[in-house]
Coordinates of C-alpha atoms in Angstrom, one line a residue:
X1 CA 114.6 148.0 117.8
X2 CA 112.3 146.5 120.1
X3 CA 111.2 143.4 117.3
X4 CA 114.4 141.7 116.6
X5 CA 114.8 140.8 120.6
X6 CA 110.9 140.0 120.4
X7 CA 111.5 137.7 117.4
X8 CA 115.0 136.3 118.8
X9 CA 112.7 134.6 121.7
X10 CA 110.3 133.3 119.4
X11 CA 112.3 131.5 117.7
X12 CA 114.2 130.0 120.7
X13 CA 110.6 128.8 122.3
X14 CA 109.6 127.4 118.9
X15 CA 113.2 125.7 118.7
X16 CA 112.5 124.7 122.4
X17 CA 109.4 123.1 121.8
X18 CA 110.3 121.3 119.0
X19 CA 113.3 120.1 120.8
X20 CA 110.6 118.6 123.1
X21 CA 108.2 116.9 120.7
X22 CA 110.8 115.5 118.8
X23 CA 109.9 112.1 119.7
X24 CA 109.0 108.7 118.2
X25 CA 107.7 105.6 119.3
X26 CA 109.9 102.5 119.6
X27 CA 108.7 98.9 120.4
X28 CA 111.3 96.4 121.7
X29 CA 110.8 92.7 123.7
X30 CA 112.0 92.9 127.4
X31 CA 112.9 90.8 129.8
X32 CA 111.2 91.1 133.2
X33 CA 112.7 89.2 136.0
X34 CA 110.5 88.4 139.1
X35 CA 111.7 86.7 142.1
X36 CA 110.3 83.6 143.4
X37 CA 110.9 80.9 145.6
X38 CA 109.5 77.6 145.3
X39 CA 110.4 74.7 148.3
X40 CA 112.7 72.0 147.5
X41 CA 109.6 69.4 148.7
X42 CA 107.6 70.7 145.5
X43 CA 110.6 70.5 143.2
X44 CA 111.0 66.8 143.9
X45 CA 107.9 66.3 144.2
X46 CA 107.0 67.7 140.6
X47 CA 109.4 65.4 138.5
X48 CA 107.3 63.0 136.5
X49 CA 106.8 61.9 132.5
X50 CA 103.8 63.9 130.7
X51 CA 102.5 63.7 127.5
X52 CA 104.3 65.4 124.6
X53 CA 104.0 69.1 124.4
X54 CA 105.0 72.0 122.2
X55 CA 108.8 73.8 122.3
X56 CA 108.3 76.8 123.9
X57 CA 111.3 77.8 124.6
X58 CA 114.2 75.3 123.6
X59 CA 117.8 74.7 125.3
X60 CA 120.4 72.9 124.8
X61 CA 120.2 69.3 123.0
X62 CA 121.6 65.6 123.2
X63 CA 121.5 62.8 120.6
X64 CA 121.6 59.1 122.0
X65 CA 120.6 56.6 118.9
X66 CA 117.4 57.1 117.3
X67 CA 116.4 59.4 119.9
X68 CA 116.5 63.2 120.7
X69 CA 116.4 65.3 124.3
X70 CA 116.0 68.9 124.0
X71 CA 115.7 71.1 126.9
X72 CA 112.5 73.4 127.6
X73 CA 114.6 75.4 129.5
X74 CA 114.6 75.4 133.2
X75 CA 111.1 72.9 132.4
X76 CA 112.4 69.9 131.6
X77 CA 113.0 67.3 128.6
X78 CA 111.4 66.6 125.4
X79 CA 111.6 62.9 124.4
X80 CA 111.9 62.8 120.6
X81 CA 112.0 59.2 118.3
X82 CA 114.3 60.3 115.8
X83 CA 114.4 57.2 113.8
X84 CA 112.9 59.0 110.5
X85 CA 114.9 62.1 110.4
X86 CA 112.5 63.9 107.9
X87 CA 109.3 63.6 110.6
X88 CA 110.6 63.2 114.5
X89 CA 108.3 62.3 116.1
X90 CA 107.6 63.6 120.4
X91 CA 107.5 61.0 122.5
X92 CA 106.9 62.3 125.8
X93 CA 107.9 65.1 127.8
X94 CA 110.3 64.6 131.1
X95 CA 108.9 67.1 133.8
X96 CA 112.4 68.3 135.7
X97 CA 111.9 71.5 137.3
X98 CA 115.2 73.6 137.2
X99 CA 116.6 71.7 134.5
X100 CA 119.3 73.1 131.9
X101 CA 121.7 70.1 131.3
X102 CA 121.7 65.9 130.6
X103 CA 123.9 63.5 129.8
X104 CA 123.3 59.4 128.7
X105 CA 125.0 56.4 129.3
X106 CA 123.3 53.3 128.1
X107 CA 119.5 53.3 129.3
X108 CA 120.6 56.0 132.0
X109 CA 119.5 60.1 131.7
X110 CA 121.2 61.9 134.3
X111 CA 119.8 65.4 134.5
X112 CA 120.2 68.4 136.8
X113 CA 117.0 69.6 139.0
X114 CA 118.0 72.8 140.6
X115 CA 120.5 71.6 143.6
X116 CA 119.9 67.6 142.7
X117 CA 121.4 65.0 140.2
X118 CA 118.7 63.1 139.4
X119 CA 119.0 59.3 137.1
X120 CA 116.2 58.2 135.3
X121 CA 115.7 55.0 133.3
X122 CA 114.9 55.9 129.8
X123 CA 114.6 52.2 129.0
X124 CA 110.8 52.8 127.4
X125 CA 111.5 56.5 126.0
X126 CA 107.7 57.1 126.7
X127 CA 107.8 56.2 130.1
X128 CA 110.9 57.5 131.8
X129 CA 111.4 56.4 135.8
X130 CA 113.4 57.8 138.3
X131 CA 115.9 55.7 139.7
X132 CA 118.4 57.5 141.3
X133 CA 119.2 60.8 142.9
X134 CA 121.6 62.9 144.1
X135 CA 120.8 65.8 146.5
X136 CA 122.1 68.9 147.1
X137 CA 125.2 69.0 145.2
X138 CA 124.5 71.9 143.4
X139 CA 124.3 75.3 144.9
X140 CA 123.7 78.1 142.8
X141 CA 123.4 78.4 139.0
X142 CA 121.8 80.8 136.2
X143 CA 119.2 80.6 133.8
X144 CA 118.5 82.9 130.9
X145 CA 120.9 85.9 132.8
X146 CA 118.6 84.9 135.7
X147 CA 120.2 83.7 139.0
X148 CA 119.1 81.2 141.4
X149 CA 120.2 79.9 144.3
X150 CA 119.5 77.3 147.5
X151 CA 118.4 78.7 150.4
X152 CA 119.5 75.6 152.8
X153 CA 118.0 76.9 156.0
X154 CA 114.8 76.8 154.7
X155 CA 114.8 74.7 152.1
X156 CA 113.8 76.4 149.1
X157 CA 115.1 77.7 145.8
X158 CA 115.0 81.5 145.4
X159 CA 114.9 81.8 141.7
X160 CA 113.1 84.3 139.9
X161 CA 110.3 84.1 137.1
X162 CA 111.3 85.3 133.4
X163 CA 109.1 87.0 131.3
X164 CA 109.4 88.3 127.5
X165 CA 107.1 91.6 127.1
X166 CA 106.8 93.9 124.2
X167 CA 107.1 97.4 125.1
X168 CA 106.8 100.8 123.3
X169 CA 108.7 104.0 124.2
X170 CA 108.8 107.3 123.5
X171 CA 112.8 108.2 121.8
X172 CA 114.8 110.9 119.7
X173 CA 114.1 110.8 116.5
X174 CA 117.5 110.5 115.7
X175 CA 119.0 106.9 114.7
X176 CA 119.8 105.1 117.7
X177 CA 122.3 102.5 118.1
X178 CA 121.4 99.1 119.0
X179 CA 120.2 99.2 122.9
X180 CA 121.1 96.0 125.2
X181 CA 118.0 94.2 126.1
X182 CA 116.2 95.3 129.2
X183 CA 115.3 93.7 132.3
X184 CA 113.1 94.5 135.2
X185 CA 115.0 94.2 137.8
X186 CA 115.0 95.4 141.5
X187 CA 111.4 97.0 140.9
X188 CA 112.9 98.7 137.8
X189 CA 113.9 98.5 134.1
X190 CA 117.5 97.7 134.0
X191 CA 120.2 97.8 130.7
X192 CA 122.0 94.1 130.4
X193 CA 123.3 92.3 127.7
X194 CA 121.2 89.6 126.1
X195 CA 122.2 86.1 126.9
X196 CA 119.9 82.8 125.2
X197 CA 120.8 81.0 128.5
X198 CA 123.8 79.0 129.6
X199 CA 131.9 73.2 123.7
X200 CA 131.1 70.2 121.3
X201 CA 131.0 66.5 123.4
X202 CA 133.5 65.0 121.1
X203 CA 131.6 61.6 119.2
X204 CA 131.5 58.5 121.1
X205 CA 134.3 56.1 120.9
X206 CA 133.9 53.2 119.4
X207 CA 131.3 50.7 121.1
X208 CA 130.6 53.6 123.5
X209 CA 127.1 53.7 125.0
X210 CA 127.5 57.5 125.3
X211 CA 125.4 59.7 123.7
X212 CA 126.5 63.1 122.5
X213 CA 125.5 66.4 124.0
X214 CA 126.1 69.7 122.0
X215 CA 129.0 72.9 122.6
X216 CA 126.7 74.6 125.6
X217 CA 127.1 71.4 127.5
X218 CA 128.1 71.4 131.7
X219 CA 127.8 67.7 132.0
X220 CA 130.3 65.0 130.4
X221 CA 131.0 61.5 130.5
X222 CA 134.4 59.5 130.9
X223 CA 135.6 56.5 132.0
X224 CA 133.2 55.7 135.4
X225 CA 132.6 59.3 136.1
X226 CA 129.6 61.8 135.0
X227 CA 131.7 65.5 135.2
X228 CA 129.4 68.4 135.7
X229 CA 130.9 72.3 135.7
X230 CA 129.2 74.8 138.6
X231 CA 130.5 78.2 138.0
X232 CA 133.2 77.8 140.0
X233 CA 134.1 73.7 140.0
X234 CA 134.3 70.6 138.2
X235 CA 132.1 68.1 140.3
X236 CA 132.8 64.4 140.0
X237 CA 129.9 61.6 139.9
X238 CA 131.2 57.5 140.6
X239 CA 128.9 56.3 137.8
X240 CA 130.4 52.8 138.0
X241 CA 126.5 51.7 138.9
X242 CA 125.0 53.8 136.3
X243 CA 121.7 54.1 138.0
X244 CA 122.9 54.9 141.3
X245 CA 125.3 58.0 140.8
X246 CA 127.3 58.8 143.5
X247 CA 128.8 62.3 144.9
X248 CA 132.7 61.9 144.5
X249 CA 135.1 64.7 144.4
X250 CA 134.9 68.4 143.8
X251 CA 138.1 70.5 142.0
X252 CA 137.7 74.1 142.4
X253 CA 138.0 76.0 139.2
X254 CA 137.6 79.6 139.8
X255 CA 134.9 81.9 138.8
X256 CA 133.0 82.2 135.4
X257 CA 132.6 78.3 134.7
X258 CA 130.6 77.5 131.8
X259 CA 131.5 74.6 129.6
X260 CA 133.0 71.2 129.4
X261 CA 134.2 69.0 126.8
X262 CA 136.3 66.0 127.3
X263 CA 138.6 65.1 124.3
X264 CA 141.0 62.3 125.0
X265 CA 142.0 61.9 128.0
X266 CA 141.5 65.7 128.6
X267 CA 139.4 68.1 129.8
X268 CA 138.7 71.4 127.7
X269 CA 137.2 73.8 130.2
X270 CA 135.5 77.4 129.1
X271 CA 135.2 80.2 131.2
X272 CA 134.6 83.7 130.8
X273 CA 137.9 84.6 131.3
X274 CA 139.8 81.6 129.6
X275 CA 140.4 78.3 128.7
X276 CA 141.3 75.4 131.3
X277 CA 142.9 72.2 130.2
X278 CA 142.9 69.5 132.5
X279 CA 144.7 66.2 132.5
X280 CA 142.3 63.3 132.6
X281 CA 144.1 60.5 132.8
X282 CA 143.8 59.4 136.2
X283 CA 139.3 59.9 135.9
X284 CA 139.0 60.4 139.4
X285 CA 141.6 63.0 140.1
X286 CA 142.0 65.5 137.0
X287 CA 145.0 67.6 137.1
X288 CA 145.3 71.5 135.7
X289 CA 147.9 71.3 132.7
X290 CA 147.5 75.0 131.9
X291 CA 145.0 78.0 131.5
X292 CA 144.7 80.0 128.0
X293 CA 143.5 83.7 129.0
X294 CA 141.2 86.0 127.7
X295 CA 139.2 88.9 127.8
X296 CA 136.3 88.7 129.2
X297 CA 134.0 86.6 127.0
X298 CA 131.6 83.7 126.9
X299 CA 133.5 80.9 126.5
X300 CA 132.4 77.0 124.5
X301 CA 135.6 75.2 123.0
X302 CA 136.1 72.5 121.0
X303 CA 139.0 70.5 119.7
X304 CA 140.4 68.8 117.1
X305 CA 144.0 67.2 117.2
X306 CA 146.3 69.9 118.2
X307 CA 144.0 73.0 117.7
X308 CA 141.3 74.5 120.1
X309 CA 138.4 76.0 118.7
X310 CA 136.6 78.9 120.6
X311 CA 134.2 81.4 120.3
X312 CA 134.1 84.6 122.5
X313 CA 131.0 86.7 122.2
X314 CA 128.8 89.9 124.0
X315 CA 126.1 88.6 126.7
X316 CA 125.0 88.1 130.0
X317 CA 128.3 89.0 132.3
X318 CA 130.4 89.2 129.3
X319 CA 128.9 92.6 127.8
X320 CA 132.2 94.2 126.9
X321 CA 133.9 91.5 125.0
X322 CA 134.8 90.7 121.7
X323 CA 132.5 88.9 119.2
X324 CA 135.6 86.7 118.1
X325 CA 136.8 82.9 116.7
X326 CA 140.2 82.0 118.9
X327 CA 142.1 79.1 116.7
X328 CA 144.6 78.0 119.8
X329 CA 147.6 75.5 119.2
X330 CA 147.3 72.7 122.2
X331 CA 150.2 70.9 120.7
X332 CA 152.2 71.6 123.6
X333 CA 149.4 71.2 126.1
X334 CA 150.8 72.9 129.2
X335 CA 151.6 76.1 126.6
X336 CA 148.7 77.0 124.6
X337 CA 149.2 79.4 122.1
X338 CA 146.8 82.1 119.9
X339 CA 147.0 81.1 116.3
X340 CA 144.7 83.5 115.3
X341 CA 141.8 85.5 116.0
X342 CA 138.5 86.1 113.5
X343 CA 136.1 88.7 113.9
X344 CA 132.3 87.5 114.4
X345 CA 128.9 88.8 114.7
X346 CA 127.9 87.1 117.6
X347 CA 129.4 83.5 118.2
X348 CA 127.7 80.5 120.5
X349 CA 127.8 77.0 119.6
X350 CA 129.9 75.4 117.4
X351 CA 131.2 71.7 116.0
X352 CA 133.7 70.3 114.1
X353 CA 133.9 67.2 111.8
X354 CA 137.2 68.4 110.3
X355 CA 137.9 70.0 108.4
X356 CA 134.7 71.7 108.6
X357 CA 133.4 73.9 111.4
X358 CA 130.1 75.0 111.9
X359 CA 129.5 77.7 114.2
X360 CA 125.5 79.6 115.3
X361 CA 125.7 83.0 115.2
X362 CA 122.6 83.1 117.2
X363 CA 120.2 85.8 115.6
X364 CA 122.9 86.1 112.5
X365 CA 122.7 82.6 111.7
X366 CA 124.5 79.6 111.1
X367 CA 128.3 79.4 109.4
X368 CA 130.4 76.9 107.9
X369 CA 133.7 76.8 107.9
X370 CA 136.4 75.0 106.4
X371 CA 139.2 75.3 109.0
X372 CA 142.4 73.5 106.7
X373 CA 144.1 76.7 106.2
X374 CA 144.4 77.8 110.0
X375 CA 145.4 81.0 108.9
X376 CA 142.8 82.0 106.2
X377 CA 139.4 81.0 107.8
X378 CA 137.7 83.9 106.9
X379 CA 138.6 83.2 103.1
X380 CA 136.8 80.0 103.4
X381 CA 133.6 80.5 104.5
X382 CA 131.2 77.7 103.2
X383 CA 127.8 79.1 103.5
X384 CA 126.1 81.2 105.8
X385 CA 122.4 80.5 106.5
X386 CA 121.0 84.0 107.7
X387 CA 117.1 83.6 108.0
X388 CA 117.6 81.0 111.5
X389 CA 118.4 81.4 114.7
X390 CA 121.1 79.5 115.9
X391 CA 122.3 79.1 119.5
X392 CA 123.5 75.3 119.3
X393 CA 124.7 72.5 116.8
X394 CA 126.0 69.0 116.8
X395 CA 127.8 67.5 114.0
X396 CA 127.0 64.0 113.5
X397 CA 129.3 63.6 109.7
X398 CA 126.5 63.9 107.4
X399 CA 123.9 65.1 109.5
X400 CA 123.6 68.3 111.1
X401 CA 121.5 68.7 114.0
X402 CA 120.7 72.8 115.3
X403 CA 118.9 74.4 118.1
X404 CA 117.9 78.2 118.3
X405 CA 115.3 80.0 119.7
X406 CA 112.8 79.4 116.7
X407 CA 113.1 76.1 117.1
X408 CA 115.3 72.7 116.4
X409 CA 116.4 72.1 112.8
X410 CA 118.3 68.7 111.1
X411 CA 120.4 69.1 107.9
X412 CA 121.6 66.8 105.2
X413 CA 125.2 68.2 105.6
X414 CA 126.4 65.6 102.8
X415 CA 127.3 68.8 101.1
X416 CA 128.5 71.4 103.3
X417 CA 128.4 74.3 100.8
X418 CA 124.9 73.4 100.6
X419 CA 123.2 72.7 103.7
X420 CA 119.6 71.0 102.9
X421 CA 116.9 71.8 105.2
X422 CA 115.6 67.8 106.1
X423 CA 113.2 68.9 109.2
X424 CA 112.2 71.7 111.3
X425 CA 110.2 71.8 114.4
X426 CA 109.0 75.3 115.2
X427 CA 108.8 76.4 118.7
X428 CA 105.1 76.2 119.8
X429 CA 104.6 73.7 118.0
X430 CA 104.9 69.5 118.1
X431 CA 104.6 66.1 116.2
X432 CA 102.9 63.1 118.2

């Protein structure tokens, strides 16, 4: 009688222990976030042309002409001659610390430097020169998921160093479900959502000495003004000398700011929490027409005619939303309404050269889309490139320009069924 209890807790201590050692090894890349603080002396200080250098890791883009800026996120600006599409060519590299956003008008680059507007005159590509500036107008901002802001009393940024780490971990055996990405943070590993960083500049009118930025953009050009979105307001720039920007006006917006793209004499603004349309008319003093909510979601828009495109996806502060393409009807501008919604995988950027859309799926790829049927998108799906990363892309008719964290990528888009690969430049790696 005395074996079966003996044998009962044998088996429970052998269940017990294997309960315990039931673990495997998993190996996933972090982010680690330390904070640092650099003087707003050494920022100014440190803006200045280089030679050409390898993408490291890329941002958003800009097309003026023959020639190509892409961020190096929170770095500064790669200079690229884009005259042969099939071999760009880097032409210098514009040191900007605390830069994430550029606009051009004519020979003038206006860029963001953590709290300045900075103008530089891109005149000779391979020697930019600073001609104007701006300081202080910007307070606070984000890079990568990673805050920073200006401490004015001192006179410093407090902004904090990102680092990607691979890391292995003991887990269940089990299958887990996909885990957010983690961050040190606070002397510890925290859960957030992944974000790349922080809608499409409509084409250039006519004569215009604009160039074109892509769907991730915060700054825009109209009339005699330079617009730039905080995360709470529109800021106004008198542009009227070019290379002298001036501070103007600031609208407040709300909270959750991310995008802007002028369209007529209209302002499309994306937040996480809606869509704003402005009325433009009057440049200097834009007027709110009307707000189409949301859930909470990051937010780019662009528009064509009488329909709003926009993508709502997971990241950053926007973890519990909907991976989703919004088709809204802006015919009656001060009443937007839902067309309808499409389910995505994970939507950023997008363009439209109607009636096709292209839209990055970051990690899932780039889609086209031909958008003539409002109501049957997802029955007209072009092609779907799967093996790229694609965070943002600029239609430009029959060439197709796309950024994403393995580098920058231009299409032959003659065909969009059949998108042909013209160039690639790799991250870490460049062409002099």
């Amino acid at each position: 009688m005395r074996s079966i209890p003996l044998l009962l807790l044998l088996t429970l201590l052998m269940t017990g222990l294997w309960s315990c050692n039931d673990r495997c090894q998993e190996t996933r890349i972090v982010k680690r976030m330390t904070p640092v603080t650099v003087s707003l002396m050494e920022v100014r200080r440190n803006l200045k042309t280089e030679a050409p250098r390898a993408l490291e890791h890329p941002g958003k883009i800009y097309v003026k002409g023959n020639y190509l800026l892409i961020n190096e996120i929170k770095k500064g600006l790669h200079v690229i001659d884009n005259s042969n599409p099939a071999a760009p060519r880097f032409v210098s590299f514009i040191n900007i610390p605390g830069n994430g956003d550029m606009a051009v008008r004519g020979n003038i680059l206006y860029a963001d430097s953590y709290t300045d507007l900075v103008a530089l005159d891109i005149t000779d590509p391979a020697k930019p020169q600073e001609v104007g500036r701006v300081d202080e107008v910007f307070k606070n901002g984000q890079f990568e998921g990673a805050w920073w802001s200006y401490n004015e009393s001192v006179g410093a940024i407090n902004d904090q160093k990102v680092e990607y780490i691979t890391e292995t971990i003991n887990t269940n055996c089990e299958e887990n479900p996909i885990m957010p990405e983690m961050w040190w943070l606070g002397g510890a590993w925290r859960m957030m959502d992944a974000a790349f960083s922080s809608a499409a500049a409509p084409s250039a009118a006519p004569g215009s000495s604009d160039g074109k930025g892509g769907s991730m953009a915060r700054f825009a050009l109209y009339n005699n003004f330079l617009y730039t979105v905080g995360q709470n307001n529109l800021h106004l720039f008198d542009i009227s000398n070019p290379s002298k920007p001036t501070s103007f006006s600031t609208v407040n917006l709300g909270w959750g700011i991310e995008t802007i793209f002028p369209y007529k004499d209209k302002l499309f603004i994306g937040s996480s929490t809606g869509m704003y349309i402005y009325d433009n008319s009057n440049p200097s003093d834009p007027k709110q027409l009307s707000v189409f909510q949301h859930m909470m979601a990051c937010d780019p828009v662009v528009v064509q005619d009488n329909v709003a495109y926009v993508t709502l996806r997971s990241g950053t502060t926007c973890r519990n939303a909907q991976n989703q393409l919004d088709l809204v009807d802006i015919s009656d501008l001060t009443r937007p309404r839902l067309i309808k919604s499409y389910p995505m995988q994970n939507p950023h950027g997008l363009s439209i050269d109607f009636p096709t859309l292209y839209l990055c799926e970051g990690k899932y790829g780039l889609k086209t889309f031909n958008v003539s049927d409002q109501f049957a998108v997802d029955k007209n799906m072009l092609s779907h490139m799967k093996d790229i990363d694609a965070y943002d892309v600029i239609s430009l008719g029959k060439t197709l320009l796309m950024v994403g964290k393995d580098g920058f990528y231009q299409f032959d888009a003659t065909n969009p069924r059949q998108l042909r690969q013209i160039s690639k430049i790799p991250v870490g790696e460049s062409t002099i």
